[in-house]
Amino acid sequence: MRSTRPHETTIGVLGVDLSDRFAGTPRSIDVCNLNEHLGASFWTWEWTPTDRDLDIGGILDEVNDADCVMIDGPQGLAQHGSDRRQCEALTNAPGRTPDEMDPADTRPFAGFVRSGVELFAAFHGKGVPVSTVDSGYREGVNEVFPGNAFVGLAGPGVRLPRKRSVLGRQHRAALLQAAGVLFPSTGLPSHDQLDACLAALIGAAARGYVKGWGVEGIGDPLHVDAEGHLREG
């Protein structure tokens, strides 16, 4: 993997809108960087041809330099005997993470799910803290689900417009701005950038940068099983 981050950019909290690396033409991964004043900047991570072996060397320093990283993608397998994780059931997530990865699985979101599980495993293998509950998710790499979080941010009874529409993007951008996010003057962010931004905002809340906000996990806490696999989270 490689990053397009401008070298002069100071890294704060990162939010990441993961893509499916097994797609025919993998989409760039949108990354939002928020500083302690909630100023946003954007760049991408790119899957490269060598990523069939998932080489994270090109983004590892960036991740280690970040205050914390929040990724929209599954971080662990389900418990043995389950076809999805508890957090996915609680949030009605469209993707379901099984208890074992099957490379031949062609169900919807299967490639995306595998991408997330393998990426978090790669970080864990390099010693990056993953979902450190005791630290309040203030460090390392963690999982978030912006699709569900935007619904909560909008409030009870509010139906958000489709996120890919201009109106949907405007509505979501306004919600983020109301929470204190300062966007660059480069036009309305894409829906993927907005998802990455909300992921980063949750990370900023974990760091104490968002007044009145706190962060807690849902579902079964992440653990490492006897075979060394990350499960739930």
CSV table of N, CA and C in Angstrom, one decimal, residues 19 82 90 95 113 116 173 204:
chain,number,residue,atom,x,y,z
A,19,SER,N,-11.8,0.4,1.2
A,19,SER,CA,-12.4,-0.1,0.0
A,19,SER,C,-12.0,-1.6,-0.2
A,82,SER,N,-20.5,-18.5,14.6
A,82,SER,CA,-21.4,-17.4,14.3
A,82,SER,C,-21.1,-17.0,12.8
A,90,LEU,N,-26.1,-5.5,16.0
A,90,LEU,CA,-26.6,-4.3,16.7
A,90,LEU,C,-26.7,-3.1,15.8
A,95,GLY,N,-22.6,-5.6,5.7
A,95,GLY,CA,-21.6,-6.7,5.6
A,95,GLY,C,-21.6,-7.6,6.8
A,113,VAL,N,-15.1,-7.3,3.4
A,113,VAL,CA,-15.0,-7.8,4.7
A,113,VAL,C,-13.6,-8.5,4.9
A,116,GLY,N,-10.9,-5.8,5.3
A,116,GLY,CA,-10.8,-5.2,6.6
A,116,GLY,C,-10.1,-6.2,7.6
A,173,ALA,N,-22.3,17.0,5.5
A,173,ALA,CA,-21.2,17.9,5.7
A,173,ALA,C,-21.7,18.9,6.8
A,204,ALA,N,-11.3,11.8,17.1
A,204,ALA,CA,-11.0,13.0,17.8
A,204,ALA,C,-11.7,13.1,19.1
